mmCIF file with all atom_site columns, C-alpha atoms and ligand atoms in Angstrom:
data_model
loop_
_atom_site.group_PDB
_atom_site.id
_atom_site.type_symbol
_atom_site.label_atom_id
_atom_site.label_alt_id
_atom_site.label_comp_id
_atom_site.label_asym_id
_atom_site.label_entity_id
_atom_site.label_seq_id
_atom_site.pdbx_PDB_ins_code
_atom_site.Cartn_x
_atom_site.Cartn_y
_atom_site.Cartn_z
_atom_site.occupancy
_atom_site.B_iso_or_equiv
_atom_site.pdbx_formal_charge
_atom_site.auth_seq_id
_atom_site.auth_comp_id
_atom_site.auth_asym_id
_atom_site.auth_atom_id
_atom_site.pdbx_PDB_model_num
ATOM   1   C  CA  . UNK Q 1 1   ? -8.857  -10.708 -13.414 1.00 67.00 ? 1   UNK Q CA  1
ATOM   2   C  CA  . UNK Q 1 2   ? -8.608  -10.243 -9.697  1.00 89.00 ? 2   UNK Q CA  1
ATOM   3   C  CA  . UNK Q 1 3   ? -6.087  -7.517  -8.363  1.00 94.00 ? 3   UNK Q CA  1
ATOM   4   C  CA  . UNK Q 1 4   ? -3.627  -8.024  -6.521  1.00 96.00 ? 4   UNK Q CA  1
ATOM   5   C  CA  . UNK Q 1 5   ? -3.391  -5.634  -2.991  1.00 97.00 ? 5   UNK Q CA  1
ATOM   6   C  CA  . UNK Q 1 6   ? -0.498  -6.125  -0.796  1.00 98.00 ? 6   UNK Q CA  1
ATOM   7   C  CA  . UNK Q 1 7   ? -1.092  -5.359  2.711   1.00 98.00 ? 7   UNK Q CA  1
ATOM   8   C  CA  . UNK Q 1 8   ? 2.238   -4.278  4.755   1.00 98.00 ? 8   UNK Q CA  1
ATOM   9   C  CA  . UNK Q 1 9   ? 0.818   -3.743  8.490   1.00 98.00 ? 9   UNK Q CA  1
ATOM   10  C  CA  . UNK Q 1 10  ? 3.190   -4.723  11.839  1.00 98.00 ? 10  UNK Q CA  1
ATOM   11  C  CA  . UNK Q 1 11  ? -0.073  -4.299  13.892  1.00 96.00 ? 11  UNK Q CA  1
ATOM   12  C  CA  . UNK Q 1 12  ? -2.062  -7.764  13.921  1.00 97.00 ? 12  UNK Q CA  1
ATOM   13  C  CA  . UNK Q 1 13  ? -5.469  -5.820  14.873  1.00 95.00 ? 13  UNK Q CA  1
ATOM   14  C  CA  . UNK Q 1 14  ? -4.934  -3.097  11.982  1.00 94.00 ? 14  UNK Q CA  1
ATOM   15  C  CA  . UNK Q 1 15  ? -3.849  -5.747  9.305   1.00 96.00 ? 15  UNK Q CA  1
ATOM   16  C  CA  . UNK Q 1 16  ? -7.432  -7.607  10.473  1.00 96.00 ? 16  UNK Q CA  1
ATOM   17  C  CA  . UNK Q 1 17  ? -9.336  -4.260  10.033  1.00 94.00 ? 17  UNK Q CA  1
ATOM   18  C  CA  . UNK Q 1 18  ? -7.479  -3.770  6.646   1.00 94.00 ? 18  UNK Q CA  1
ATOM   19  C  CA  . UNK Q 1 19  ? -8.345  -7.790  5.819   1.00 94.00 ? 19  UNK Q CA  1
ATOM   20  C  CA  . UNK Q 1 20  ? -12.154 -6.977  6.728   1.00 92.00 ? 20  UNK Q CA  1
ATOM   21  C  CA  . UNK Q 1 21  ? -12.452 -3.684  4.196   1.00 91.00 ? 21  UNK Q CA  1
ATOM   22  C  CA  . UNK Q 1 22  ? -11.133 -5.327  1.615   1.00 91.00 ? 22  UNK Q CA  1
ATOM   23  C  CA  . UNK Q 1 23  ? -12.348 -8.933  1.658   1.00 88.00 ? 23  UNK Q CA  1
ATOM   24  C  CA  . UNK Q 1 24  ? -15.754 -7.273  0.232   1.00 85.00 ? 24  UNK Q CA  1
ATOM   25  C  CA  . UNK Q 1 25  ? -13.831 -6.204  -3.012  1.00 87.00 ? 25  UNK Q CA  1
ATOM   26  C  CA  . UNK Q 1 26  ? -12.864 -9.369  -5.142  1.00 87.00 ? 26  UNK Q CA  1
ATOM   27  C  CA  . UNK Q 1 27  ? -9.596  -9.096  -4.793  1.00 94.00 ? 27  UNK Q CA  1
ATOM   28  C  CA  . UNK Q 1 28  ? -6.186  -11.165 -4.002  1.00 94.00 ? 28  UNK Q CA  1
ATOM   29  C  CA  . UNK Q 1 29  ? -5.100  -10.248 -0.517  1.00 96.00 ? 29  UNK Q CA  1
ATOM   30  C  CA  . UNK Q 1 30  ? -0.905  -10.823 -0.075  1.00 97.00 ? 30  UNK Q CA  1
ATOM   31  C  CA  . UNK Q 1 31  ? -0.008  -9.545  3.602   1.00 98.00 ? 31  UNK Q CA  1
ATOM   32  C  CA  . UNK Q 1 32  ? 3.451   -8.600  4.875   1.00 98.00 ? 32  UNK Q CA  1
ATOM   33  C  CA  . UNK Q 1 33  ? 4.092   -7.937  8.254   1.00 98.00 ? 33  UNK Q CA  1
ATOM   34  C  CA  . UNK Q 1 34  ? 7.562   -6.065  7.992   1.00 98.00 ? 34  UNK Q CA  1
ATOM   35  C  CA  . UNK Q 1 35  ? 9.620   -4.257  5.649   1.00 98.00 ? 35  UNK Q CA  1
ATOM   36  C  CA  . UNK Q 1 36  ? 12.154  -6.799  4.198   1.00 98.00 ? 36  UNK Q CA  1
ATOM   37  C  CA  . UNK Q 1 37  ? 9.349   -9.005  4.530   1.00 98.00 ? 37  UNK Q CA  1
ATOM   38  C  CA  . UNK Q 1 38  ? 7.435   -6.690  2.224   1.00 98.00 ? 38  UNK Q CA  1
ATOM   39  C  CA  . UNK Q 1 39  ? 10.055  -5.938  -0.281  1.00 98.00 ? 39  UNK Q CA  1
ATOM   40  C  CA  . UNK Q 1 40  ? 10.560  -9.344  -0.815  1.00 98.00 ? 40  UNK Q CA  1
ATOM   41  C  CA  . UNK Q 1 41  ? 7.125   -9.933  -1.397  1.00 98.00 ? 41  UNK Q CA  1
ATOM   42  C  CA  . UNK Q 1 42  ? 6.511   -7.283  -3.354  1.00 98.00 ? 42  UNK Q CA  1
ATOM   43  C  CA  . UNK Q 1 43  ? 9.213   -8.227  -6.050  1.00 97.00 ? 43  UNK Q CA  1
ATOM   44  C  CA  . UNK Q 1 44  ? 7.698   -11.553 -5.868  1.00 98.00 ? 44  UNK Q CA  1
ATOM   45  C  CA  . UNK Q 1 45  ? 4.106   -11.018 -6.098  1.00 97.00 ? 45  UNK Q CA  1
ATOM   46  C  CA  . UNK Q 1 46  ? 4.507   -8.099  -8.475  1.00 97.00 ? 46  UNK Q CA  1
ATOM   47  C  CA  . UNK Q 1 47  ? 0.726   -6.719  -6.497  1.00 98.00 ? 47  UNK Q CA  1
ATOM   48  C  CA  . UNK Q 1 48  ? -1.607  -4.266  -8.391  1.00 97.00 ? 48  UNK Q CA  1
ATOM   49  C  CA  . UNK Q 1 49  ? -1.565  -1.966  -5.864  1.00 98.00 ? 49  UNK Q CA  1
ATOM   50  C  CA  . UNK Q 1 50  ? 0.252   -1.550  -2.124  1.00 98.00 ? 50  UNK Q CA  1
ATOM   51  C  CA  . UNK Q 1 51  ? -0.938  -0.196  1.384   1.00 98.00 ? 51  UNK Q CA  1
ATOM   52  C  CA  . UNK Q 1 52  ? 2.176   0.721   3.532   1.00 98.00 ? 52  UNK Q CA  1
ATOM   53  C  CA  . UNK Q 1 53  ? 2.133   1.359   6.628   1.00 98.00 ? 53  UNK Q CA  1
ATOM   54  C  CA  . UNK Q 1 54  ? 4.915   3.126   7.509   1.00 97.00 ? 54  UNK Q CA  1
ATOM   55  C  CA  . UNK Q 1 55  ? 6.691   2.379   10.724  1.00 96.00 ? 55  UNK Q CA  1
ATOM   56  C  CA  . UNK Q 1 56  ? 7.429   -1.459  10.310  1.00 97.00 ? 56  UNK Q CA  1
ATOM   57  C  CA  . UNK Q 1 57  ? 10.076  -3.950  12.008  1.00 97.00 ? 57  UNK Q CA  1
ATOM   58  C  CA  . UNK Q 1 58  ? 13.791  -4.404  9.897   1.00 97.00 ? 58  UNK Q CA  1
ATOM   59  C  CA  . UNK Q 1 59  ? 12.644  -1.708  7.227   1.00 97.00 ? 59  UNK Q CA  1
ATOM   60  C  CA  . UNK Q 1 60  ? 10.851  1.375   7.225   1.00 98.00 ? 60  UNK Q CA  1
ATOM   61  C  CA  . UNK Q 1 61  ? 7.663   1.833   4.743   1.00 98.00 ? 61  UNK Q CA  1
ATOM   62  C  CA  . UNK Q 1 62  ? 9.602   4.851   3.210   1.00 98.00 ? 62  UNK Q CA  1
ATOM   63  C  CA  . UNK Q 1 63  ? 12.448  2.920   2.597   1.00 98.00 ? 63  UNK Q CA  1
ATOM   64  C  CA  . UNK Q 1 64  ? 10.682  -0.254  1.311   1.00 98.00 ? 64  UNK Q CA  1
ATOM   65  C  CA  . UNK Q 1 65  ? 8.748   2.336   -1.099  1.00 98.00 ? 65  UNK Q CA  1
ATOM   66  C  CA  . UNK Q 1 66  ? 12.196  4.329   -2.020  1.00 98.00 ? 66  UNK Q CA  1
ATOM   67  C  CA  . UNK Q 1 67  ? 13.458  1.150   -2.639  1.00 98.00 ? 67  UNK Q CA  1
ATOM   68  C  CA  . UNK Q 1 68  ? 10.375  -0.008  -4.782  1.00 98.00 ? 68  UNK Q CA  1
ATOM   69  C  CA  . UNK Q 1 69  ? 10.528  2.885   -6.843  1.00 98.00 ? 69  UNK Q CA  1
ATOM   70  C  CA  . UNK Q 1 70  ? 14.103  2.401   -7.960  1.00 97.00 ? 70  UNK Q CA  1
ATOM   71  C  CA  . UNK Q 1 71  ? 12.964  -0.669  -10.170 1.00 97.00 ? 71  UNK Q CA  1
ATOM   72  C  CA  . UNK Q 1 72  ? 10.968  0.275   -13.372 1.00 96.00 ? 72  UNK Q CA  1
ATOM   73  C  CA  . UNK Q 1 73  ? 8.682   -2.715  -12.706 1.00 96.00 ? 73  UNK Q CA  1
ATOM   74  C  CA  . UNK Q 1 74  ? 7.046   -0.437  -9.901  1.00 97.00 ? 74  UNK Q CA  1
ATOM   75  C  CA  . UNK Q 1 75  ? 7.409   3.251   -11.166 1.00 94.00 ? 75  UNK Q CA  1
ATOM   76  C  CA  . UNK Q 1 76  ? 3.779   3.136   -11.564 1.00 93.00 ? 76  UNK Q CA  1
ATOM   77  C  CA  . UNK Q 1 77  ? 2.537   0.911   -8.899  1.00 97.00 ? 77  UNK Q CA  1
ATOM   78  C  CA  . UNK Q 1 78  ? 0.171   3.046   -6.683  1.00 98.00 ? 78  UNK Q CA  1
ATOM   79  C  CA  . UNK Q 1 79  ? 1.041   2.835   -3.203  1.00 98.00 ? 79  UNK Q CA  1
ATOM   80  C  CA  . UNK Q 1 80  ? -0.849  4.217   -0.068  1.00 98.00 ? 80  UNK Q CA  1
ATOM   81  C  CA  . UNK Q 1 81  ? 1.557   5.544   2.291   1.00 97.00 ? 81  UNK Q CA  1
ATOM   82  C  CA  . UNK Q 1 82  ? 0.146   5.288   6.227   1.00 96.00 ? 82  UNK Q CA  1
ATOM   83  C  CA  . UNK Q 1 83  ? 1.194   6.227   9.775   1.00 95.00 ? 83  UNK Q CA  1
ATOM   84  C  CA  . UNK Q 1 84  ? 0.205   5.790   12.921  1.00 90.00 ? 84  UNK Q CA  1
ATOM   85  C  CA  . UNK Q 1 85  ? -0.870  9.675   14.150  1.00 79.00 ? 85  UNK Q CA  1
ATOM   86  C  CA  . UNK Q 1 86  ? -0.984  12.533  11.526  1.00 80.00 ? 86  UNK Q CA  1
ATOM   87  C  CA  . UNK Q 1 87  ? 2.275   14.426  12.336  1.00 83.00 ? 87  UNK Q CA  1
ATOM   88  C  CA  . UNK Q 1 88  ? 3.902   17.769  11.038  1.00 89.00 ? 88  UNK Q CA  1
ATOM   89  C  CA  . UNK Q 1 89  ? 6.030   16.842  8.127   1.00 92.00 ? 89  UNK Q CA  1
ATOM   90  C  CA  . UNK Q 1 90  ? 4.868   13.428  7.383   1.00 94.00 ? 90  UNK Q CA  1
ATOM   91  C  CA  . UNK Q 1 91  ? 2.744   14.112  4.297   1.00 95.00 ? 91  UNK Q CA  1
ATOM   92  C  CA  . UNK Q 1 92  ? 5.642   15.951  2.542   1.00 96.00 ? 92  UNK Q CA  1
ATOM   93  C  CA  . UNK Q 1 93  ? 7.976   12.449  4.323   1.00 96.00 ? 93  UNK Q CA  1
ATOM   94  C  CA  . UNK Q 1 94  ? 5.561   9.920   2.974   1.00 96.00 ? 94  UNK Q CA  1
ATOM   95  C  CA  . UNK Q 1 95  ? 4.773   11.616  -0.662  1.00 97.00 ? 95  UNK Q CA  1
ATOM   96  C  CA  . UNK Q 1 96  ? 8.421   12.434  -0.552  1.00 97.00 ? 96  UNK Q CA  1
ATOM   97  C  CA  . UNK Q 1 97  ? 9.287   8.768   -0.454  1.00 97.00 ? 97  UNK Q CA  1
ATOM   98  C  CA  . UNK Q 1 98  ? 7.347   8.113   -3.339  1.00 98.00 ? 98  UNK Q CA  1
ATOM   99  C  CA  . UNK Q 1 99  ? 3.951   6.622   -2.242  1.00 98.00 ? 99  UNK Q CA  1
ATOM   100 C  CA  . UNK Q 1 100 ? 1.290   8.497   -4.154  1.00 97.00 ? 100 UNK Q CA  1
ATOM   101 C  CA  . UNK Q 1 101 ? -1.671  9.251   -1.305  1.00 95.00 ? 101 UNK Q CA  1
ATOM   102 C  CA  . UNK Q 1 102 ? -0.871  10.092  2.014   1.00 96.00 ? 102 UNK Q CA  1
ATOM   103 C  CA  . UNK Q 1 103 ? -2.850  8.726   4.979   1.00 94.00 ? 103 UNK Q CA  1
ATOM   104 C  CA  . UNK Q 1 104 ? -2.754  8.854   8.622   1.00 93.00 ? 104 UNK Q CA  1
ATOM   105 C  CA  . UNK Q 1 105 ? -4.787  6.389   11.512  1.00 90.00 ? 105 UNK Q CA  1
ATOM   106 C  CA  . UNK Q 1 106 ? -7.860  6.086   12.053  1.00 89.00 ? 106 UNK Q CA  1
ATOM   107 C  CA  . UNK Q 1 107 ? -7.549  4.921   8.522   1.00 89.00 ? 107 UNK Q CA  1
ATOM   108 C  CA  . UNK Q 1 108 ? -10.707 6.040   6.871   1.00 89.00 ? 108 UNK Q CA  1
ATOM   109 C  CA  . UNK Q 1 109 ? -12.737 2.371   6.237   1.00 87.00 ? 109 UNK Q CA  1
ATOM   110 C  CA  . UNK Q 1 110 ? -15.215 3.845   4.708   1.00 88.00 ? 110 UNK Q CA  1
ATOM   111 C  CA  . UNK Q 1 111 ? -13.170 5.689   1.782   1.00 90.00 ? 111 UNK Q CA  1
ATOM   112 C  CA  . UNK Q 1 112 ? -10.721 3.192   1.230   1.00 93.00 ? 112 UNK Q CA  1
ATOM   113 C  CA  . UNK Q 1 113 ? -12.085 0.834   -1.158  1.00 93.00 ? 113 UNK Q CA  1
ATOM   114 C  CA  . UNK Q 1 114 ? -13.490 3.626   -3.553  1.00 93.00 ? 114 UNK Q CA  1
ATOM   115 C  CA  . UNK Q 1 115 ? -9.782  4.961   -3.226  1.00 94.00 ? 115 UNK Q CA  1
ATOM   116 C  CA  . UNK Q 1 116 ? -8.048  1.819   -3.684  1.00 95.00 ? 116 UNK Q CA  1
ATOM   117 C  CA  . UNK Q 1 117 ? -10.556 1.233   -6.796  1.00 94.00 ? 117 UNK Q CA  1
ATOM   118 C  CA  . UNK Q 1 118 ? -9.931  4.560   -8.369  1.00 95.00 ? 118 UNK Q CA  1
ATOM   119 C  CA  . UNK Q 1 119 ? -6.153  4.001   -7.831  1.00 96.00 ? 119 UNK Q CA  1
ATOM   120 C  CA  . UNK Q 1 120 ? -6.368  0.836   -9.627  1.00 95.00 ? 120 UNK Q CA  1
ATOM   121 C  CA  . UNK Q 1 121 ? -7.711  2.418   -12.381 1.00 93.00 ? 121 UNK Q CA  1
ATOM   122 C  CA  . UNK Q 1 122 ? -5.930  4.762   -12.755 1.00 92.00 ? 122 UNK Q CA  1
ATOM   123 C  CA  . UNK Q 1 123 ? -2.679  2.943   -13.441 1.00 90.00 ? 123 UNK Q CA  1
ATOM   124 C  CA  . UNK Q 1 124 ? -4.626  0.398   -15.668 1.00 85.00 ? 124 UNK Q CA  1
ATOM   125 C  CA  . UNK Q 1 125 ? -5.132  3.444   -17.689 1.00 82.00 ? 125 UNK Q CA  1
ATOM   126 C  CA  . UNK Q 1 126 ? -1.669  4.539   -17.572 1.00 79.00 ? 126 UNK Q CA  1
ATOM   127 C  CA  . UNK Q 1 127 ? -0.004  1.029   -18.454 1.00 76.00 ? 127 UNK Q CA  1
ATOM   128 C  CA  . UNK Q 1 128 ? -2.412  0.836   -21.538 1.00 75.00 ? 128 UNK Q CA  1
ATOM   129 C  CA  . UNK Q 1 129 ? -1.227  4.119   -22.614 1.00 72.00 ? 129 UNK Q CA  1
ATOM   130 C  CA  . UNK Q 1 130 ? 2.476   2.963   -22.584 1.00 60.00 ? 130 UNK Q CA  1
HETATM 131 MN MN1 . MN  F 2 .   ? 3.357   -0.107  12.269  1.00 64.85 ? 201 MN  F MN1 1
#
């Protein structure tokens, strides 16, 4: 079965580079480009697995994830919390939100997809638990 990663990126160039790491994985690609936009989607799609940028148009990435975590349907969905420059405070902001890794730009292309698979496995392990 192919998982499901939704992309939430404002920045057309970023949401390419995202598109290009993670075309080489098999798996189903669902791209928002704001926040209402992506918590709309999200509750939709019900993805595997979400990377949020953080500062987005209409909705902030903490808030769509705050808002995400208030339904039970995505208490365990791993989401990858991102912004734009590493600043003081935002790891404790971002994790504080609820997003489970923290990650600042230059995203790391290289250690995404091992990330993004170990993520994914992790909560495949959890749901079969429960
Ligand atoms: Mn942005």
């Amino acid at each position: 079965m192919k998982e499901k990663i939704m992309v939430v990126e404002d920045n057309p160039q970023n949401m390419r580079l995202f598109e290009m790491v993670l075309r080489v994985e098999d798996y189903t690609l669902l791209k928002a480009t704001d926040g209402e936009e992506a918590l709309d989607m999200a509750i939709r799609e019900q993805p595997d697995l979400i990377l949020m940028d953080i500062s987005l148009p209409k909705m902030s990435g903490l808030d769509v994830t705050r808002k995400l975590r208030e339904d039970p349907a995505f208490s365990d969905t791993p989401i990858i919390g991102i912004t734009a420059y590493a600043m003081k405070g935002d790891r404790e902001k971002v994790l504080g939100s609820g997003c489970d890794i923290y990650m600042s730009k230059p995203v790391n292309t290289l250690a995404l997809p091992e990330m993004i698979a170990e993520l994914l496995l992790r909560s495949k392990k959890k749901s079969r638990q429960s």
